[in-house]
PDB file of C-alpha atoms and ligand atoms in Angstrom:
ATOM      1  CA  UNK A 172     -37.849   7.955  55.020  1.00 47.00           C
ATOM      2  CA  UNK A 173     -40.974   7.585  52.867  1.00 49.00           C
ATOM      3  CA  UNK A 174     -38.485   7.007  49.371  1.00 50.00           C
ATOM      4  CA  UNK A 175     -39.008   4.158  47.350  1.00 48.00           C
ATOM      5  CA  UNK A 176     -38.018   1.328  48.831  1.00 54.00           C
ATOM      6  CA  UNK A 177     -37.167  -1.386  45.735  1.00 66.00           C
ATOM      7  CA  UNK A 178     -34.352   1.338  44.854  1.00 80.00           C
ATOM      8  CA  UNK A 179     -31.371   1.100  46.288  1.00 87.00           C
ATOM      9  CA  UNK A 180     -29.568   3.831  47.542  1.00 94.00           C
ATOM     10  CA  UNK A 181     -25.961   4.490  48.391  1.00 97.00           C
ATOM     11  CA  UNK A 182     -24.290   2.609  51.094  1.00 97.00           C
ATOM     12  CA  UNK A 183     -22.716   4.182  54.154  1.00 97.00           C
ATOM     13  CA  UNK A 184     -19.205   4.395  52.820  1.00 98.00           C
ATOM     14  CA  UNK A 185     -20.769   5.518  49.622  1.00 98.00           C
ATOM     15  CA  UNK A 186     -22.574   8.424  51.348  1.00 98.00           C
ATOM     16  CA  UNK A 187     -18.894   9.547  53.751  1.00 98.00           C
ATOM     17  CA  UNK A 188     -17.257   9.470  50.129  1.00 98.00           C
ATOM     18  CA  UNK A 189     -19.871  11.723  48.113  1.00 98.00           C
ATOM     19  CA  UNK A 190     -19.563  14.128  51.087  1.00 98.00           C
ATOM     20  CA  UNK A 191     -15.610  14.082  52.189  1.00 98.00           C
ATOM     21  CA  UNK A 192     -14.783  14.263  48.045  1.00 98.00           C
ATOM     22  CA  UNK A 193     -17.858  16.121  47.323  1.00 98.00           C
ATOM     23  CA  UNK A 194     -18.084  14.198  44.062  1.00 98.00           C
ATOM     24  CA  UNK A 195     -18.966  10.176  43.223  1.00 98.00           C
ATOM     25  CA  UNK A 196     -19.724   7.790  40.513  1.00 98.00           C
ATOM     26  CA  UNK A 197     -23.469   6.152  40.972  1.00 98.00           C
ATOM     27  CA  UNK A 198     -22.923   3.061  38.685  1.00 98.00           C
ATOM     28  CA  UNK A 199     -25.939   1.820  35.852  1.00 98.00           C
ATOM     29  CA  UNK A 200     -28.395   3.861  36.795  1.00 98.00           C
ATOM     30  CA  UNK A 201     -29.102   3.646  33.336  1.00 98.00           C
ATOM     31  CA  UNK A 202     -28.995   0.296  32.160  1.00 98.00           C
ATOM     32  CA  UNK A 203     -26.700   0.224  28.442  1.00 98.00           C
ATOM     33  CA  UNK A 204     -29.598  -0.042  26.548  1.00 98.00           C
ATOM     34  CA  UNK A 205     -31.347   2.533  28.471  1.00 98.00           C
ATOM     35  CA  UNK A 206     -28.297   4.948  28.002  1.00 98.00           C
ATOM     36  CA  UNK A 207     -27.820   4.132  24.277  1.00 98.00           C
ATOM     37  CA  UNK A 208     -31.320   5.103  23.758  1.00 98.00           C
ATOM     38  CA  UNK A 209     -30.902   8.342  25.588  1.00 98.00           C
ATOM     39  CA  UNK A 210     -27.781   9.170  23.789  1.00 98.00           C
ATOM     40  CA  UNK A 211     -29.259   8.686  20.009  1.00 98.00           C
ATOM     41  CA  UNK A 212     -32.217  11.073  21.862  1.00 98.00           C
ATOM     42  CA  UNK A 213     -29.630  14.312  21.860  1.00 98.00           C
ATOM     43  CA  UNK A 214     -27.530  13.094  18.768  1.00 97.00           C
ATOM     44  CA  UNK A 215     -30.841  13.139  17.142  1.00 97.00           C
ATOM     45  CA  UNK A 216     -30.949  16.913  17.829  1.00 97.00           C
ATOM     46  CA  UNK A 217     -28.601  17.598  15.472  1.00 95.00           C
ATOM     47  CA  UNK A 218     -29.017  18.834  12.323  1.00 92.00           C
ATOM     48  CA  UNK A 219     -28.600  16.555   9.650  1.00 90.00           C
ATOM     49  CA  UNK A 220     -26.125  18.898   7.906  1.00 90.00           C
ATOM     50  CA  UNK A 221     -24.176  19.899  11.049  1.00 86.00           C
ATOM     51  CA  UNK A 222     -25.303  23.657  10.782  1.00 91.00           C
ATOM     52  CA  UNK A 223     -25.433  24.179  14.158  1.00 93.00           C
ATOM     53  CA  UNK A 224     -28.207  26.677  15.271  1.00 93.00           C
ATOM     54  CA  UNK A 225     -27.305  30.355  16.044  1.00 93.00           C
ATOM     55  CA  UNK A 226     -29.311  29.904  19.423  1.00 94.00           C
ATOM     56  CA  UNK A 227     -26.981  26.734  20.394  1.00 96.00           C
ATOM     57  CA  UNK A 228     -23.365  27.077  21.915  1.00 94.00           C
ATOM     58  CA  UNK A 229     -20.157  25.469  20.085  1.00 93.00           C
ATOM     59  CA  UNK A 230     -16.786  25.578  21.468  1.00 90.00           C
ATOM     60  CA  UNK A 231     -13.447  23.666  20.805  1.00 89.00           C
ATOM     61  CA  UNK A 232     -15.833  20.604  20.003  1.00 92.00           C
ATOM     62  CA  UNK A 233     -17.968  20.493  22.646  1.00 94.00           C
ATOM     63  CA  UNK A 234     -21.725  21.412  21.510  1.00 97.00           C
ATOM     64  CA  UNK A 235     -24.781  22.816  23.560  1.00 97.00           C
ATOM     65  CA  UNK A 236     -28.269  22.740  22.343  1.00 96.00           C
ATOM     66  CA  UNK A 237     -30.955  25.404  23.164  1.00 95.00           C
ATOM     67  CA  UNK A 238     -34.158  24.309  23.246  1.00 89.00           C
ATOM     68  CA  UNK A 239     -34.744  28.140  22.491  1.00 90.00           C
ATOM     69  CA  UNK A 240     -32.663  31.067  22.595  1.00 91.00           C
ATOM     70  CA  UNK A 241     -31.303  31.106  26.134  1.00 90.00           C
ATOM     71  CA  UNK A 242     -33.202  27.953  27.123  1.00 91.00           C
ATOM     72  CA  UNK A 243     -31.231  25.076  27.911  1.00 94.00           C
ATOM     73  CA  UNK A 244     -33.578  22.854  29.256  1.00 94.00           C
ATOM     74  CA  UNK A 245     -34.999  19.968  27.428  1.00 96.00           C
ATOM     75  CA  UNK A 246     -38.265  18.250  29.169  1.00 95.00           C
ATOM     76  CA  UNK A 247     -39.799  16.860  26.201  1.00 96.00           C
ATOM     77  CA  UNK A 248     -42.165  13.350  27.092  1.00 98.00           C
ATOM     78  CA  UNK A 249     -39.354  11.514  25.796  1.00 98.00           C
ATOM     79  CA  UNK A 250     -36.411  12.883  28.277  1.00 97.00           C
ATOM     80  CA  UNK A 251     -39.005  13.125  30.984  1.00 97.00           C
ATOM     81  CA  UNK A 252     -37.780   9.404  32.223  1.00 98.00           C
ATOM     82  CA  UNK A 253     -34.604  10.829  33.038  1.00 98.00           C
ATOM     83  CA  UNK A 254     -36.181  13.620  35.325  1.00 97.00           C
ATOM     84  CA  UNK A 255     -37.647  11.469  37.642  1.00 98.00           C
ATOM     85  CA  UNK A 256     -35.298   8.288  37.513  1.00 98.00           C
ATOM     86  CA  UNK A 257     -36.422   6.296  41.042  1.00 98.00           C
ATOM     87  CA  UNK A 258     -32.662   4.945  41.458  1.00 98.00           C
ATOM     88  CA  UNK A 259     -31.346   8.581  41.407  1.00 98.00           C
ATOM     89  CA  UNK A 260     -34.220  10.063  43.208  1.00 98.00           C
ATOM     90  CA  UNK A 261     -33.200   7.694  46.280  1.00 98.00           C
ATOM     91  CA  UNK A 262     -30.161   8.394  46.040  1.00 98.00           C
ATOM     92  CA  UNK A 263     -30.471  12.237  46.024  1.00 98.00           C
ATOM     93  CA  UNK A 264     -33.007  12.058  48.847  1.00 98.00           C
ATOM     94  CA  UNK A 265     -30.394  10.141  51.065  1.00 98.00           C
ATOM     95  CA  UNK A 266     -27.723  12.402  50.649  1.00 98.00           C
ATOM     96  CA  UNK A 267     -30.229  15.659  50.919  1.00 98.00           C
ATOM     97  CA  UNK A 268     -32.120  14.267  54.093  1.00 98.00           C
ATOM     98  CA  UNK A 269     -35.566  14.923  52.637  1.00 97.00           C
ATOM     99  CA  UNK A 270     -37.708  13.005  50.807  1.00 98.00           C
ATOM    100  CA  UNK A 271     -39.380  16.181  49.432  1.00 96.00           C
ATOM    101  CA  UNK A 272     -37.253  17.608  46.542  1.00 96.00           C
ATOM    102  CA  UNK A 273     -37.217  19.331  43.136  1.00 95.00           C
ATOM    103  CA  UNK A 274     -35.312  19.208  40.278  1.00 95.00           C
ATOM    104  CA  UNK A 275     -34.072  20.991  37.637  1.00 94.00           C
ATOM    105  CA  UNK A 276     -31.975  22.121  34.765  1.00 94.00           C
ATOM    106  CA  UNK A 277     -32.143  18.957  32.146  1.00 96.00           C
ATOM    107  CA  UNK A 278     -29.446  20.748  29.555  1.00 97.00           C
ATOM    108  CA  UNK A 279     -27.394  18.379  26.893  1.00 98.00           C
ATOM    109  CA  UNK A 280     -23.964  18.346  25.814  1.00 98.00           C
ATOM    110  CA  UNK A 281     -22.234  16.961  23.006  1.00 98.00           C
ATOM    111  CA  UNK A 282     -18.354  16.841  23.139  1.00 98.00           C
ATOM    112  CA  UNK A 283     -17.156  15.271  19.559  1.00 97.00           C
ATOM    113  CA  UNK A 284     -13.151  14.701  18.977  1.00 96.00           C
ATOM    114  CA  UNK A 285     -11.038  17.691  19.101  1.00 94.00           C
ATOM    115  CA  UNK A 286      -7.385  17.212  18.856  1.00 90.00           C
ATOM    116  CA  UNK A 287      -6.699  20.817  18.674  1.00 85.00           C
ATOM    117  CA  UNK A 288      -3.448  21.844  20.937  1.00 80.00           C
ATOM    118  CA  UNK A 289      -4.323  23.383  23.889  1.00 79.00           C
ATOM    119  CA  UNK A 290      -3.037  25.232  26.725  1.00 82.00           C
ATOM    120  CA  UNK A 291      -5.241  23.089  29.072  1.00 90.00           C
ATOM    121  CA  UNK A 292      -6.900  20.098  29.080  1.00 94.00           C
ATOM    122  CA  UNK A 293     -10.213  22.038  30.017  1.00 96.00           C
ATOM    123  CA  UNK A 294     -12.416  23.624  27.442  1.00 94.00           C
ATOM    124  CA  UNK A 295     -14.027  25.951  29.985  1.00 95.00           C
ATOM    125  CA  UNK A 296     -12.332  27.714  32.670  1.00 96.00           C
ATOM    126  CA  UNK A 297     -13.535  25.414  36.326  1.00 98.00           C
ATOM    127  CA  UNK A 298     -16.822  27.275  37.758  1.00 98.00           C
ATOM    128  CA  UNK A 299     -19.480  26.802  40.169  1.00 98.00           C
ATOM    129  CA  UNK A 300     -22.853  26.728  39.442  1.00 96.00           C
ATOM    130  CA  UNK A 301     -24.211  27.051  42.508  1.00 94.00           C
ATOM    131  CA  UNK A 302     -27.802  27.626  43.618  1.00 92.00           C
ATOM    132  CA  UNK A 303     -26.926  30.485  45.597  1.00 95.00           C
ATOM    133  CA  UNK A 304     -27.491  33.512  43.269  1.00 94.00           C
ATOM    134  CA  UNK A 305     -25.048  36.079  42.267  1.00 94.00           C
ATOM    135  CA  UNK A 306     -26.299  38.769  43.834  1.00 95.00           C
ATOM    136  CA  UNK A 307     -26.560  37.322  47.454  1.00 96.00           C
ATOM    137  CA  UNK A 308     -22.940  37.386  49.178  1.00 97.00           C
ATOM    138  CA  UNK A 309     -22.859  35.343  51.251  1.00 97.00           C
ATOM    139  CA  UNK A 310     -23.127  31.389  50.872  1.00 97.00           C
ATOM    140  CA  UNK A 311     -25.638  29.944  54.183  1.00 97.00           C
ATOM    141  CA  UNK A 312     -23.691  26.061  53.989  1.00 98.00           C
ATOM    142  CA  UNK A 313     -27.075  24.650  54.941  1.00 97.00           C
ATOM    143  CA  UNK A 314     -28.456  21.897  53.892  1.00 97.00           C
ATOM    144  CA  UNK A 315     -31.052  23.418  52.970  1.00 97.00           C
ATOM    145  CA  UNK A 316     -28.967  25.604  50.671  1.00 97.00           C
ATOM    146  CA  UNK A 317     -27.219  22.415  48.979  1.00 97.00           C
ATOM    147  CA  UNK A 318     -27.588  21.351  45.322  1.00 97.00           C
ATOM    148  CA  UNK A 319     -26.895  17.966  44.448  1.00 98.00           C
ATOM    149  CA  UNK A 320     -26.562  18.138  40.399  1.00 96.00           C
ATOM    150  CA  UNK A 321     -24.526  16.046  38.277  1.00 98.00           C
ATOM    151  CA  UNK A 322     -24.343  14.289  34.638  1.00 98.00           C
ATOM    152  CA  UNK A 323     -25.710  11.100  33.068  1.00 98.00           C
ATOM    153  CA  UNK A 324     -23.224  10.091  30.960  1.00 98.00           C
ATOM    154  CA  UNK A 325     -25.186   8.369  28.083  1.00 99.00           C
ATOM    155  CA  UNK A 326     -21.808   6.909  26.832  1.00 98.00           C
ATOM    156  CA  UNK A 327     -19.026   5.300  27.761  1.00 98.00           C
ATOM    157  CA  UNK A 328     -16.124   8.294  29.144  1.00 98.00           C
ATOM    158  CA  UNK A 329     -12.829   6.788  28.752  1.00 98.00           C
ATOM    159  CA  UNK A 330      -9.862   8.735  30.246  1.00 98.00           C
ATOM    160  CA  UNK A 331      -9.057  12.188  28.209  1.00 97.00           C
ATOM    161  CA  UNK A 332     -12.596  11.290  26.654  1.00 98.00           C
ATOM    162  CA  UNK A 333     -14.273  14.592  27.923  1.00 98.00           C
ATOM    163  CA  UNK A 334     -14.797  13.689  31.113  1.00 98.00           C
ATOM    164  CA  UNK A 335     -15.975  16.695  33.529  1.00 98.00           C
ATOM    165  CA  UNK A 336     -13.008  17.873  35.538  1.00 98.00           C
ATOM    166  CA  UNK A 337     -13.802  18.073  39.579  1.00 98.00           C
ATOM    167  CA  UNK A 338     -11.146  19.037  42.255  1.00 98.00           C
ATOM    168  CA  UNK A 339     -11.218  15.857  45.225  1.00 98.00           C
ATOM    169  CA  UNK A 340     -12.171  18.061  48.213  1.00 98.00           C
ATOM    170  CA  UNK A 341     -12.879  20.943  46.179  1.00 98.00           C
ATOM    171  CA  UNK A 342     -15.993  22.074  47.504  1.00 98.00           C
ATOM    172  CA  UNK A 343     -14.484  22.038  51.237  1.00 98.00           C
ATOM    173  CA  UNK A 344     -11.936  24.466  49.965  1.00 98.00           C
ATOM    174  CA  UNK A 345     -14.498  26.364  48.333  1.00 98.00           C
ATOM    175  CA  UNK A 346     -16.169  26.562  51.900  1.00 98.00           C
ATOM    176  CA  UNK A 347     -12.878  27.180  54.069  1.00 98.00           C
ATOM    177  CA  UNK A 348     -12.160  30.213  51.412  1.00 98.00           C
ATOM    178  CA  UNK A 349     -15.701  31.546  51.449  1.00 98.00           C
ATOM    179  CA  UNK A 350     -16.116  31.750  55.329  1.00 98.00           C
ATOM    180  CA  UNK A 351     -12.317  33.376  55.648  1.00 98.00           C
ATOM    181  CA  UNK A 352     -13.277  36.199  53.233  1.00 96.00           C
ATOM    182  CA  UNK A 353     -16.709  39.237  53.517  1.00 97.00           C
ATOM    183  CA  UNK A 354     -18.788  38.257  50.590  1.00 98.00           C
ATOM    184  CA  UNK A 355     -17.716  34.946  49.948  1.00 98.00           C
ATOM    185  CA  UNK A 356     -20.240  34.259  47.065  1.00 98.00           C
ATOM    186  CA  UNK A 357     -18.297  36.876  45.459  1.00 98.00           C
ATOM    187  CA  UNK A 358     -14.734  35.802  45.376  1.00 98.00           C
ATOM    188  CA  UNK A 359     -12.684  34.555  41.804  1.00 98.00           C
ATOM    189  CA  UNK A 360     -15.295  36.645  39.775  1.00 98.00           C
ATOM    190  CA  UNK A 361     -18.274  35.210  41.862  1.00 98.00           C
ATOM    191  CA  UNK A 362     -16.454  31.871  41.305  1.00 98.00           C
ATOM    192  CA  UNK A 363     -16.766  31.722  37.848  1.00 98.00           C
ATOM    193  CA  UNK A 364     -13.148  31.716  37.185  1.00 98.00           C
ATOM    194  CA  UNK A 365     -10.996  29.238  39.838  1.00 98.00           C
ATOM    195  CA  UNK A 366      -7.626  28.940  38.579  1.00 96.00           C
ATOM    196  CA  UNK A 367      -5.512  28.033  41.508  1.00 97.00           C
ATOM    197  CA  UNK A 368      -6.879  24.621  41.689  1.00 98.00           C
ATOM    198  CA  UNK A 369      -5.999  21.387  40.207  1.00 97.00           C
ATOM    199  CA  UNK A 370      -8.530  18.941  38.954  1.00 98.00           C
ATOM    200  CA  UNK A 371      -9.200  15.251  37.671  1.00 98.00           C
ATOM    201  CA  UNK A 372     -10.910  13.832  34.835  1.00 98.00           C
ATOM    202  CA  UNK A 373     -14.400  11.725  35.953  1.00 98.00           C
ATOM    203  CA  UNK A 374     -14.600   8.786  34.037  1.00 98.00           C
ATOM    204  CA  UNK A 375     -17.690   6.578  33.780  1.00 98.00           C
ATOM    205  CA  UNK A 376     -19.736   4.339  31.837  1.00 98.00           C
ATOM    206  CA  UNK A 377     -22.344   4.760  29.663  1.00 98.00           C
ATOM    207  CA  UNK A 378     -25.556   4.678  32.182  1.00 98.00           C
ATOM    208  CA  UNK A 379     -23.435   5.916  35.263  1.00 98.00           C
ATOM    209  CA  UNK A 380     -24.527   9.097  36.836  1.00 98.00           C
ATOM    210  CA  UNK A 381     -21.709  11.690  37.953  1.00 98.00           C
ATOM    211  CA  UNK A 382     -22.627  13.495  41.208  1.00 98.00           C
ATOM    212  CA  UNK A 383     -20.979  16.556  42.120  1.00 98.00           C
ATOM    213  CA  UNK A 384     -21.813  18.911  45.193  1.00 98.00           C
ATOM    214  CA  UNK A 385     -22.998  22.508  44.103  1.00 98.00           C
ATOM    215  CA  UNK A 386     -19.487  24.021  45.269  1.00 98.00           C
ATOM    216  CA  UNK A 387     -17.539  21.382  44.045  1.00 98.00           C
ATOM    217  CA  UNK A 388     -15.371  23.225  40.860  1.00 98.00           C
ATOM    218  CA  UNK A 389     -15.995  21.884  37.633  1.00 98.00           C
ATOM    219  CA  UNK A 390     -15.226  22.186  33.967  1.00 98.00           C
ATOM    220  CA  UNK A 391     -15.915  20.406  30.522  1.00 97.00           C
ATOM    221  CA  UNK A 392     -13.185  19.194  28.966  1.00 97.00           C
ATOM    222  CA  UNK A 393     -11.468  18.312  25.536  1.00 96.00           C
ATOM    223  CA  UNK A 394     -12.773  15.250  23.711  1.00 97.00           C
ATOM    224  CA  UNK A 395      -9.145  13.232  22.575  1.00 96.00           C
ATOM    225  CA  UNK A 396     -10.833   9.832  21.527  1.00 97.00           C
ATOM    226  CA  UNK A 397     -13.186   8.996  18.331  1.00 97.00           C
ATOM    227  CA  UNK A 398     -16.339   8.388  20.712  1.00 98.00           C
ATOM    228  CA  UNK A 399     -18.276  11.400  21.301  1.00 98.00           C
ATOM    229  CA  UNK A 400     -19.333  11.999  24.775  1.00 98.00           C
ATOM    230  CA  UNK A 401     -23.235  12.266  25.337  1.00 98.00           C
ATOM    231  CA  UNK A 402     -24.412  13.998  28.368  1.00 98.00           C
ATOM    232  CA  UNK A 403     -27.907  15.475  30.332  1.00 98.00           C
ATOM    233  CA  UNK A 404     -27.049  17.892  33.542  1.00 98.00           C
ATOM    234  CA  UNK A 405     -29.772  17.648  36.929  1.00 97.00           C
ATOM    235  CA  UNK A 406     -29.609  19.315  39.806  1.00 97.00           C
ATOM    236  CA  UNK A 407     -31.652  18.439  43.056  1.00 97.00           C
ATOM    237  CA  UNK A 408     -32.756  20.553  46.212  1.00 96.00           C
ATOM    238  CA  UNK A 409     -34.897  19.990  49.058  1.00 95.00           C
ATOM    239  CA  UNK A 410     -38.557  21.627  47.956  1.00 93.00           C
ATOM    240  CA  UNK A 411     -37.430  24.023  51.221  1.00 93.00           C
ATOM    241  CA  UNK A 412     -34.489  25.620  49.219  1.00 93.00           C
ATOM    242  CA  UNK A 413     -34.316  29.163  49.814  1.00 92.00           C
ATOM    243  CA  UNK A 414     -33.589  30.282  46.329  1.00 87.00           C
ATOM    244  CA  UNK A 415     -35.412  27.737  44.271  1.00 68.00           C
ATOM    245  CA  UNK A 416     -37.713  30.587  43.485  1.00 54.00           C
ATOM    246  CA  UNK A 417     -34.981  32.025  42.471  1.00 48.00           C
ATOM    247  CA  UNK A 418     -34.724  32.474  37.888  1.00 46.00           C
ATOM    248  CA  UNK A 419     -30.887  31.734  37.318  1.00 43.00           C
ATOM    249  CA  UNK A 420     -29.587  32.020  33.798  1.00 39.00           C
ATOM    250  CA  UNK A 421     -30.200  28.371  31.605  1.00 43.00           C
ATOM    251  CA  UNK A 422     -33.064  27.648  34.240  1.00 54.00           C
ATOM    252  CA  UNK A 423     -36.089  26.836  32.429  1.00 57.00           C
ATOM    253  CA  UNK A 424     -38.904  29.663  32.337  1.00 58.00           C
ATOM    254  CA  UNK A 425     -40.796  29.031  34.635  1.00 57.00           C
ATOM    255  CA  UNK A 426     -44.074  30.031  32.691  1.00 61.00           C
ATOM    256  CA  UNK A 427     -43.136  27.650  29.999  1.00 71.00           C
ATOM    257  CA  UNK A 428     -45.797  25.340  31.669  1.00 83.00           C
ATOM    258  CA  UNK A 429     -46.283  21.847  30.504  1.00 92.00           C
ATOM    259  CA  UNK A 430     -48.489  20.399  27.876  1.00 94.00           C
ATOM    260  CA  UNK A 431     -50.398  17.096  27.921  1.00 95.00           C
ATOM    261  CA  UNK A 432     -47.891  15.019  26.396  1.00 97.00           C
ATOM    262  CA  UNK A 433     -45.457  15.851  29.147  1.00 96.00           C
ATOM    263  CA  UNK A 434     -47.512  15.850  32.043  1.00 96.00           C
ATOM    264  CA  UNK A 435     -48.948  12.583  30.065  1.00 98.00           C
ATOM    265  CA  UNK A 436     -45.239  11.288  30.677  1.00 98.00           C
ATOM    266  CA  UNK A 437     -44.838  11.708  34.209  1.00 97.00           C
ATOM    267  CA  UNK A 438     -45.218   9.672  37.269  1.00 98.00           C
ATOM    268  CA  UNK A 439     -46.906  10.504  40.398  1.00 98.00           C
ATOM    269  CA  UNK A 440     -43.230  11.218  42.063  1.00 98.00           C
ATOM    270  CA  UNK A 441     -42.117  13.157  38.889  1.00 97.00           C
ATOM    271  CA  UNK A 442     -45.150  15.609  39.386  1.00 95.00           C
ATOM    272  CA  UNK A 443     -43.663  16.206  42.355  1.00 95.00           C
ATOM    273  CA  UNK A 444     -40.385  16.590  41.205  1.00 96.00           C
ATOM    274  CA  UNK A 445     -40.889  19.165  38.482  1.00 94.00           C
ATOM    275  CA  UNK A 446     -43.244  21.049  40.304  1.00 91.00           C
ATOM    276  CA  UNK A 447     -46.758  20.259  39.291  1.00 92.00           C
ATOM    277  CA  UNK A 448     -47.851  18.905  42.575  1.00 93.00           C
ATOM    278  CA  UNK A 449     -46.976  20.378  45.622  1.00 92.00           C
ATOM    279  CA  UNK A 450     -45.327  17.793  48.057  1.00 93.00           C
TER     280      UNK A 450
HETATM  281  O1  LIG B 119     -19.680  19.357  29.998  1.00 67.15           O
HETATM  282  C1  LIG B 119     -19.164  19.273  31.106  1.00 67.15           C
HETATM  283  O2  LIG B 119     -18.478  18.275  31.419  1.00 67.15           O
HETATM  284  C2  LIG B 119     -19.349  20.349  32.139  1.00 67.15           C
HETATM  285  C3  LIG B 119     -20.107  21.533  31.638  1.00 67.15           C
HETATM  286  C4  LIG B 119     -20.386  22.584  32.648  1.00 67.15           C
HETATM  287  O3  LIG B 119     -20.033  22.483  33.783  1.00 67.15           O
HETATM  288  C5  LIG B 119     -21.166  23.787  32.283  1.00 67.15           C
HETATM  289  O4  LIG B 119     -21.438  23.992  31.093  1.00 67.15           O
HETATM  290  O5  LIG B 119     -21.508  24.566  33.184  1.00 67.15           O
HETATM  291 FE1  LIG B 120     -20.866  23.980  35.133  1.00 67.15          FE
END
């Protein structure tokens, strides 16, 4: 399906998994090297003195960098790599059917130990992101509408280590309660606020890649062990997506543009990927 071929993608069983649980696991896409490197990368970003920025968001120990006020995304030369990974590339264009995709949103988290008492073992109440935008009511369950996004975890996410909470099956429900209902997109405060469900903790190693379907509801969670969780969010769609065009709060300004030290950094396929050359 004109993807690289050396990579390997997801097997069969692999594939019935990511789309029956709507989340899965990709092992070492990173190797631990790779991953340490990556997470040093984003730890790097903070200040020396731990004055976090005005511009950045900090909550119950869990820490977002802006690359600028409301900007999320970080595509410097040096995180580049990560955009157009060849292992997760495959993998994305097997479960999207298309070899021609885009990607996007490249934000960073930092969750560091918090042993407040809470209510909940989330930090965030579960969401969607989904590509669909807020203002269009009704969801299209297309392929073509599908987002595959996800996490690197850049360190190792040991069980109540800030893991991202999914729901098994979630974004089937999410589908069964959209179609039942007019304006679907719209329902549980345009699904920014799910609380009847229940969810899991995603562990991983440090290197594995989390995927999670765009309707699958998610949430950060609270950090209870000494290692602080490192993380980069992607999200892939086929290049015939009806609302890629679309600006979504956190998507990265499209007018930014690139300068020669980034486009210096990518590869023929990530040109592709991040919208420089058309497919
Ligand atoms: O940090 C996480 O595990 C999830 C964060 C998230 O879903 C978000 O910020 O939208
Ligand atoms: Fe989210």
């Amino acid at each position: 399906m004109g993807v690289t071929k050396a990579e390997p993608g997801l097997t069969r069983e692999e594939i019935d998994t990511f789309w029956s649980e709507g989340y899965l696991v990709v092992r070492g896409v990173l190797t631990a090297d790779e991953a340490k490197h990556f997470a040093s990368l984003v730890l790097d970003l903070l200040p020396p003195d731990l004055s976090i920025p005005d511009h950045w968001e900090s909550f119950d120990g869990r820490i977002k960098p802006f690359h600028a006020a409301g900007d999320q995304t970080f595509d410097g030369p040096e995180i580049i790599p990560l955009y157009q990974n060849e292992r997760l590339y495959t993998v994305m264009a097997q479960l999207l059917q298309s070899p021609r995709l885009l990607v996007r949103d490249g934000s960073l988290a930092i969750t560091i130990r918090n042993d407040t008492r809470h209510e909940s073992e989330l930090s965030q109440q579960l969401h969607l992101d989904p590509a669909v935008p807020e203002d269009v009511d009704e969801f299209l369950f297309t392929l073509q509408e599908t987002e595959i996004g996800g996490c690197f975890y850049f360190t190792d996410v040991e069980p109540h280590g800030g893991g991202i909470h999914v729901v098994p099956g979630g974004h089937r429900i999410v589908e069964e309660e959209a179609r039942a209902a007019p304006r679907g997109r719209q329902l549980h405060d345009k699904w920014r606020n799910i609380s009847h469900l229940e969810t899991v903790e995603v562990t991983g190693a440090a290197g594995d890649f989390v995927l999670m379907h765009h309707l699958m509801p998610h949430a950060a969670s609270h950090n209870r062990r000494s290692l602080t969780r490192v993380v980069q969010f992607l999200r892939y769609a086929r290049d015939d997506q009806p609302y890629q065009a679309g600006e979504r709060p956190g998507d990265r300004p499209t007018d930014r543009g690139y300068d020669e030290a980034q486009l210096a950094a990518m590869t023929p396929l990530g040109r592709k990927l991040l919208g420089v050359d058309r497919w």
